Short mmCIF file of C-alpha atoms in Angstrom, two decimals:
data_model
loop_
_atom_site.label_atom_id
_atom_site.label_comp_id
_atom_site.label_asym_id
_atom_site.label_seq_id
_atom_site.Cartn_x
_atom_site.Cartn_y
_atom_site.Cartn_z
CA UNK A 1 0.00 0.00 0.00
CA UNK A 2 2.85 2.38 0.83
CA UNK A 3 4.24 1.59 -2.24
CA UNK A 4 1.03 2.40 -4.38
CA UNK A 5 1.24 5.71 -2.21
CA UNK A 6 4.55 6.60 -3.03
CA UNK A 7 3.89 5.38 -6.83
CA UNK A 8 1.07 7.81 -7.46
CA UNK A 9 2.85 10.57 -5.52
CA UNK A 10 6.12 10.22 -8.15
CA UNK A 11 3.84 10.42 -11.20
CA UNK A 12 1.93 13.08 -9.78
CA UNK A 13 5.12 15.17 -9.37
CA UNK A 14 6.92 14.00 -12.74
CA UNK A 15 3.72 15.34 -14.20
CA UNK A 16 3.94 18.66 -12.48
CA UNK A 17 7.14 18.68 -13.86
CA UNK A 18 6.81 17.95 -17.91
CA UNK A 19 3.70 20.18 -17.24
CA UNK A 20 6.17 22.85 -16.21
CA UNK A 21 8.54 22.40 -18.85
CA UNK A 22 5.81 22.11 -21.65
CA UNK A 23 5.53 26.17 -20.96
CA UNK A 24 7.15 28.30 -23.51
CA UNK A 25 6.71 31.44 -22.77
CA UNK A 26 8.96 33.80 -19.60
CA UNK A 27 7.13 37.08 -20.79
CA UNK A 28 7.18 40.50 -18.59
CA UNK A 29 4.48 42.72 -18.52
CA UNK A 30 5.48 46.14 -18.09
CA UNK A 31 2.54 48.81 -17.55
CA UNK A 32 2.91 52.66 -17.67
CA UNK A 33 -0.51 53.88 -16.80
CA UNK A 34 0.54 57.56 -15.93
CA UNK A 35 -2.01 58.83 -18.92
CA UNK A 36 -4.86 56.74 -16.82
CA UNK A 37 -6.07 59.40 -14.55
CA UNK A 38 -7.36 57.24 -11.95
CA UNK A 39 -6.73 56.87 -8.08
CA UNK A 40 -7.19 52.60 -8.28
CA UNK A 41 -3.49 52.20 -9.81
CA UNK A 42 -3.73 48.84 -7.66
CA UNK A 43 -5.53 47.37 -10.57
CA UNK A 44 -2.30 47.93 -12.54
CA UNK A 45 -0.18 45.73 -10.45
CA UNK A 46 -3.09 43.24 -10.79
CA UNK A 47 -3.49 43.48 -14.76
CA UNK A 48 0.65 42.90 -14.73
CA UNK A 49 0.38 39.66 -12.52
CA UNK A 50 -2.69 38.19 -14.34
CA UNK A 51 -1.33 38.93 -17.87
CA UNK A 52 2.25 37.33 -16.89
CA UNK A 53 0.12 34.25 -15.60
CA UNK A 54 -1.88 34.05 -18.71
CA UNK A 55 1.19 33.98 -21.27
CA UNK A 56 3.90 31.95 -19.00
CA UNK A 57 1.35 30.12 -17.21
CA UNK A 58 0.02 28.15 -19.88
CA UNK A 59 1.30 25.95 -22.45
CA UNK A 60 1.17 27.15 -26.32
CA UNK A 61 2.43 24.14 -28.06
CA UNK A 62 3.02 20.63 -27.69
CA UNK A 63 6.82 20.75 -27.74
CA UNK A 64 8.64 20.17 -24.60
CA UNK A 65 10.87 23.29 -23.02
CA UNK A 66 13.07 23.50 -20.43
CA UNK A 67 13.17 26.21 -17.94
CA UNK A 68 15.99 27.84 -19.81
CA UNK A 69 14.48 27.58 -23.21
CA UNK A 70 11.60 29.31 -22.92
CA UNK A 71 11.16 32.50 -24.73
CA UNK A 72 11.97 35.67 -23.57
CA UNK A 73 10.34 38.40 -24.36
CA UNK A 74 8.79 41.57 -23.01
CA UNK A 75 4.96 43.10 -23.30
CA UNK A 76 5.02 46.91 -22.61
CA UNK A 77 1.25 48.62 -22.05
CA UNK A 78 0.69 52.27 -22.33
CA UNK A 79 -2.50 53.08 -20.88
CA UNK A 80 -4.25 55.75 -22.14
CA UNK A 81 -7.03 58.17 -20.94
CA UNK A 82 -9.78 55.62 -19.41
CA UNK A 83 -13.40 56.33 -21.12
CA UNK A 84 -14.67 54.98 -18.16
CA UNK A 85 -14.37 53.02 -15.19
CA UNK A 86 -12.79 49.45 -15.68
CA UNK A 87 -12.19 50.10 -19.78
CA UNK A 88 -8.80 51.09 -20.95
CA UNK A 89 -7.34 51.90 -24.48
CA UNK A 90 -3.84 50.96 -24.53
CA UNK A 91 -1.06 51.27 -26.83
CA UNK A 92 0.90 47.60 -27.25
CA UNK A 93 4.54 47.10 -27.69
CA UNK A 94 5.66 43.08 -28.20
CA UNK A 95 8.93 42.04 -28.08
CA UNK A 96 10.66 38.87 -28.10
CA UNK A 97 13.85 37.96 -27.69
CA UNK A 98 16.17 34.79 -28.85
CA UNK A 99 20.06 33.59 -27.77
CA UNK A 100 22.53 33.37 -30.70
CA UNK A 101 24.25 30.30 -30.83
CA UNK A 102 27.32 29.51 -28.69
CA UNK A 103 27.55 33.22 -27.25
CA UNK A 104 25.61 35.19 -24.45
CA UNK A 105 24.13 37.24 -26.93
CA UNK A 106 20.70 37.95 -26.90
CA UNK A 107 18.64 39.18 -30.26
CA UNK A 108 15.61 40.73 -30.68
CA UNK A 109 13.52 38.40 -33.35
CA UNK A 110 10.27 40.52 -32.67
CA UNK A 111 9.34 44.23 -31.97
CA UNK A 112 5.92 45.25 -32.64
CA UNK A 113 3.89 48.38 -31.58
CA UNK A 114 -0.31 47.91 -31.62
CA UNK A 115 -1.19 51.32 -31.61
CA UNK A 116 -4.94 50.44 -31.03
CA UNK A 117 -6.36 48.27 -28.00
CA UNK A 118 -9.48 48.53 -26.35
CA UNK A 119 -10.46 46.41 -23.72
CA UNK A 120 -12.27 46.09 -20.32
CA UNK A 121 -10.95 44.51 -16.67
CA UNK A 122 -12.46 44.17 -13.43
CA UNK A 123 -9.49 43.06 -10.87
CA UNK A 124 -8.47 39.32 -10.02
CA UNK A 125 -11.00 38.72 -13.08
CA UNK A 126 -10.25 34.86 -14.85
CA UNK A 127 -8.89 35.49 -18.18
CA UNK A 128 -10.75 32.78 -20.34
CA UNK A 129 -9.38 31.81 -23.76
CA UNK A 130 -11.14 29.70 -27.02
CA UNK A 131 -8.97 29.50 -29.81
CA UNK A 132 -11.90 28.30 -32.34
CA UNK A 133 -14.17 31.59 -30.46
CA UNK A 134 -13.99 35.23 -29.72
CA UNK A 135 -14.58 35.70 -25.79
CA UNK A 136 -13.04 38.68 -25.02
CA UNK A 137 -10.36 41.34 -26.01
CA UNK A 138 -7.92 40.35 -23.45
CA UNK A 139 -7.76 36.87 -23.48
CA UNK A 140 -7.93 37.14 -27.95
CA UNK A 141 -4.86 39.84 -28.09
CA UNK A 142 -2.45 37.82 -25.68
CA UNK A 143 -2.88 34.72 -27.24
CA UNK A 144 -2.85 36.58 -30.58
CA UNK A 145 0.51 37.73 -29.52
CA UNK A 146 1.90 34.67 -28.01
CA UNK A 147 1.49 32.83 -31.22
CA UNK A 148 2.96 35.64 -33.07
CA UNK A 149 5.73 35.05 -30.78
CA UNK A 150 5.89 31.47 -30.98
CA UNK A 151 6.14 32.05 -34.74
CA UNK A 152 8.68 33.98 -35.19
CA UNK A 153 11.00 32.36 -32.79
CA UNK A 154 10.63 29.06 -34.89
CA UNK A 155 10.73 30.68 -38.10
CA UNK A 156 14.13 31.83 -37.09
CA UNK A 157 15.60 28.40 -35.81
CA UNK A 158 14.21 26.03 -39.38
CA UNK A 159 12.58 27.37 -42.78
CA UNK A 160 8.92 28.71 -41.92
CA UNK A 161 8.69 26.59 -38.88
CA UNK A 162 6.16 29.10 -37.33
CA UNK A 163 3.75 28.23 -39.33
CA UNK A 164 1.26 26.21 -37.17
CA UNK A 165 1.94 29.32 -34.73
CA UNK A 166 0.83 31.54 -37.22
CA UNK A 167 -1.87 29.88 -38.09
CA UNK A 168 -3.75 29.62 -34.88
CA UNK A 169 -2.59 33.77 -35.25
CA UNK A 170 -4.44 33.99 -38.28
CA UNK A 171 -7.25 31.81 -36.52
CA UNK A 172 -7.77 34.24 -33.56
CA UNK A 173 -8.26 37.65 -35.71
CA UNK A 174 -10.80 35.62 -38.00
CA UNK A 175 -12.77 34.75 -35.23
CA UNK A 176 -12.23 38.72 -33.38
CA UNK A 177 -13.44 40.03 -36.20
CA UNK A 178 -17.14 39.78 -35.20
CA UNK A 179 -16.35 41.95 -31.95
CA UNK A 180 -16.13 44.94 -34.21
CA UNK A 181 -13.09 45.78 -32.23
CA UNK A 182 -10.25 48.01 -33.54
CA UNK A 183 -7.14 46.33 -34.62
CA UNK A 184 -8.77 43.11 -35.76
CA UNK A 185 -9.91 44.10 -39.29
CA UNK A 186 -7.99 45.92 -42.30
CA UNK A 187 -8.11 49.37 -41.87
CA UNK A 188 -6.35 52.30 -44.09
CA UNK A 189 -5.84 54.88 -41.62
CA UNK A 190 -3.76 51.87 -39.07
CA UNK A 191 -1.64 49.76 -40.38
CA UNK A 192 0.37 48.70 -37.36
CA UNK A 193 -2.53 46.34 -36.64
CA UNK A 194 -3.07 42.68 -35.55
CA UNK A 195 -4.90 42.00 -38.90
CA UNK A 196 -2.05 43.89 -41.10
CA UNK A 197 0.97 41.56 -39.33
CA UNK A 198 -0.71 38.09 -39.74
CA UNK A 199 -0.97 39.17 -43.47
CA UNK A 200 1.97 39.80 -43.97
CA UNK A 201 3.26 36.94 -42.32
CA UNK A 202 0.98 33.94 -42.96
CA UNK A 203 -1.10 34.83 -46.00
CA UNK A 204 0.79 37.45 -48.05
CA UNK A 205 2.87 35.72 -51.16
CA UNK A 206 4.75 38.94 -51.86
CA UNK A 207 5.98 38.80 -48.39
CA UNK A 208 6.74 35.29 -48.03
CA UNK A 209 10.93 36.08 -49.06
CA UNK A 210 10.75 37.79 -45.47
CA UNK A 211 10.02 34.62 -44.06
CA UNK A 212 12.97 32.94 -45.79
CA UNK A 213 15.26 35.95 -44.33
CA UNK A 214 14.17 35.66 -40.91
CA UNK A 215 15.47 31.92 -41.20
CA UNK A 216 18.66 33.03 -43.28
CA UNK A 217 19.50 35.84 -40.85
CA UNK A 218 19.28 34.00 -37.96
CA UNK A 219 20.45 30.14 -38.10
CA UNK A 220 22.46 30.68 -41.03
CA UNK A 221 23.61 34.25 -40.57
CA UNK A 222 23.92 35.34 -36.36
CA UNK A 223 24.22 31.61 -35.08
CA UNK A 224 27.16 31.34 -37.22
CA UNK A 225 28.86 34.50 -37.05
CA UNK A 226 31.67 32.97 -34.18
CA UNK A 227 32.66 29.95 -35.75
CA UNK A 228 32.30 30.72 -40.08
CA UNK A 229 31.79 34.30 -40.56
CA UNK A 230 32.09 34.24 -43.96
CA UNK A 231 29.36 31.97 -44.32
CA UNK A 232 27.41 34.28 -41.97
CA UNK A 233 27.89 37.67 -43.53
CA UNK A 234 27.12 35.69 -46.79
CA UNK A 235 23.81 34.40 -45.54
CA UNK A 236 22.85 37.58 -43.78
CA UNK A 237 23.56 40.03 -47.33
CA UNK A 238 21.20 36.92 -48.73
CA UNK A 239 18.29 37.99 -46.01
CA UNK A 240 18.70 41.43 -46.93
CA UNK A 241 18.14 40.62 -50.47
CA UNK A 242 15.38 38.40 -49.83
CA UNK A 243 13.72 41.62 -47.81
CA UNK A 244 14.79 44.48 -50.51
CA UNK A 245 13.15 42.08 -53.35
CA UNK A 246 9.60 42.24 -51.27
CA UNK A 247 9.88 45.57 -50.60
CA UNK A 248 10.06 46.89 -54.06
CA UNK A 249 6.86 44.96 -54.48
CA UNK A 250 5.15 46.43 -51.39
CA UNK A 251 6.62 49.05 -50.03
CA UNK A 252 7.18 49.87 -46.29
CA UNK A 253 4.71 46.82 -45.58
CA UNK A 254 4.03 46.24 -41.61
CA UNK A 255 6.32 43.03 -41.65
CA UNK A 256 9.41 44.96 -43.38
CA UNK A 257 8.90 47.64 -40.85
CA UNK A 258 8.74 45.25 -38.03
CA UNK A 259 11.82 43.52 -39.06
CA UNK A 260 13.92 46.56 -39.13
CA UNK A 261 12.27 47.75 -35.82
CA UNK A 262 14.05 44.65 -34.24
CA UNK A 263 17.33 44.79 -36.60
CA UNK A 264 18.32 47.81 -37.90
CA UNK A 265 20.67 48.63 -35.06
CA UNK A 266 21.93 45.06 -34.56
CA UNK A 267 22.51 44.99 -37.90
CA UNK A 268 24.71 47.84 -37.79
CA UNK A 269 26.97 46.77 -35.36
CA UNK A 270 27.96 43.30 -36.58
CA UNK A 271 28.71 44.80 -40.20
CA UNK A 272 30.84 47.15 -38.57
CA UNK A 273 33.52 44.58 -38.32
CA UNK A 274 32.87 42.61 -41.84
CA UNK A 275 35.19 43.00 -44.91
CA UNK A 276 34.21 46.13 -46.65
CA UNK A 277 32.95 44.55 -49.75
CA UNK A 278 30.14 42.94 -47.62
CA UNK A 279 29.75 46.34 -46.04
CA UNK A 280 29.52 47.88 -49.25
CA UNK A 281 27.31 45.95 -50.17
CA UNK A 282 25.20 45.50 -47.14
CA UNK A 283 24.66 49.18 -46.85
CA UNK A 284 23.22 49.61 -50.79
CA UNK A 285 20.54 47.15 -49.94
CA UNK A 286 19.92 48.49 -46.43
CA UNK A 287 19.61 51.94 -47.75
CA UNK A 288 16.76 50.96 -50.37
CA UNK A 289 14.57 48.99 -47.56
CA UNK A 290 15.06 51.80 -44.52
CA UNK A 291 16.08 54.61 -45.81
CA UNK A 292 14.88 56.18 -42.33
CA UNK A 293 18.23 55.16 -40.91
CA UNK A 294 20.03 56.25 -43.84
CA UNK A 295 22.66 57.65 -41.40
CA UNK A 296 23.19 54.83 -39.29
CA UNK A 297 23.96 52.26 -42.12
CA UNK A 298 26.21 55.17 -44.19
CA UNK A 299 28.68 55.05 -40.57
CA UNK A 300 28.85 51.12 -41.22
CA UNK A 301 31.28 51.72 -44.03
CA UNK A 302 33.45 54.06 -41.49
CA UNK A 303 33.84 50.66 -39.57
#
């Protein structure tokens, strides 16, 4: 009998344990609500500990993940003036982050502003998700964003490996849609939208060669870059060339912006050091996609 006992009580806790590791996510929520104009900033503190629990507490996929490979990322709300009492409008920044290969070095794959959220809370509230339904505006933007997440973090270790991620993406704005909520339908006066990014990503053609860079700049380009630079700086000019192609199709679309949101810095500083042919050449194709930065990419050739 003691032995049944101690039986059950070892599954019980090596099941806690894959459950634990089956969660992908290690998300911070970071909330500036000085625009909010309300004496309850309690509710804040709230919001951040029930969003956290909602992304890392929860698993996404079926893949198994260790404590030190889940996903890092960051979720920054800027809470704007409240219409009234328990409904905000906030202002979304995503973020997700990815080691490089054999280094401490930590990369930005994601960084995306959502200009455009609406939603209402009620503290210590259950946040209730449906993936094939539309139950509310919180629990439909975090899981829209931890898919988007999801996807881009596997996209960047094997060729368009986010897909399934993206998918179930694509899945949750179909089904918002019906809310009538802002952000979840095509609109031309936003296009930093939830409806404009899955798009791009999952159902545009023209910006499918974005896809292919994300994987070539990555896994072939930055996870290299110790051991066979060459190889890297070659595969990395390839992702730019992959990005420039799409963007002379469709110009400044949401997913080109995105990408040099997260990279255009980065990408800077590790040319800095390459042989000035692939400098040269890095900064004529840089200065066609973002010309914005036009300055930053001109001082790669200084070295």
């Amino acid at each position: 009998m003691k032995n049944m006992k101690f039986l059950r009580i070892f599954i019980s806790l090596l099941l806690l344990s894959t459950l634990a590791n089956a969660q992908e996510l290690n998300f911070t929520v970071i909330i500036n609500s000085d625009r909010a104009r309300t004496m309850e900033t309690n509710v804040f503190q709230d919001m951040k500990t029930n969003f956290e629990q909602f992304l890392n507490g929860r698993s996404w996929t079926t893949d198994q993940f260790s404590p030190n490979e889940r996903i890092k990322g960051n979720m920054l709300l800027t809470i704007g003036d409240m219409t009234q009492a328990g409904s905000y409008n906030a202002t979304v920044q995503i973020q997700s982050i990815r080691p490089v290969f054999g280094t401490n070095y930590e990369t930005m794959v994601l960084n995306f502003i959502d200009r455009n959220w609406t939603f209402e809370y009620i503290a210590s509230q259950p946040i209730e998700f449906n993936r094939f339904s539309f139950l509310n505006n919180i629990s439909s933007l975090l899981s829209y964003y931890a898919y988007i997440a999801l996807g881009f973090d596997y996209d960047s270790f094997s060729l368009r490996g986010g897909d399934p991620y993206f998918e179930i993406a694509n899945n949750i704005v179909n089904n918002a849609q019906s809310s009538n909520r802002p952000g979840w339908t095509p609109s031309n006066n936003d296009r930093r939208n939830r409806h404009a990014l899955i798009t791009d990503v999952y159902t545009s053609s023209v910006m499918s060669p974005i896809r292919e860079s994300i994987y070539l700049y990555h896994r072939k380009g930055l996870d290299l870059l110790l051991t066979k630079p060459d190889e890297a700086y070659k595969n990395i000019i390839a992702a730019l060339k992959l990005i420039g192609e799409a963007n002379q199709i469709q110009p400044n679309s949401i997913l080109t912006i995105a990408f040099m949101d997260a990279k255009s810095e980065e990408i800077s500083n590790i040319l800095r050091t390459a042989p000035m042919e692939v400098r040269t050449e890095a900064v004529a194709l840089l200065l066609k996609i973002d010309p914005t930065n036009a300055k930053r990419y001109n001082d790669i050739l200084k070295g």
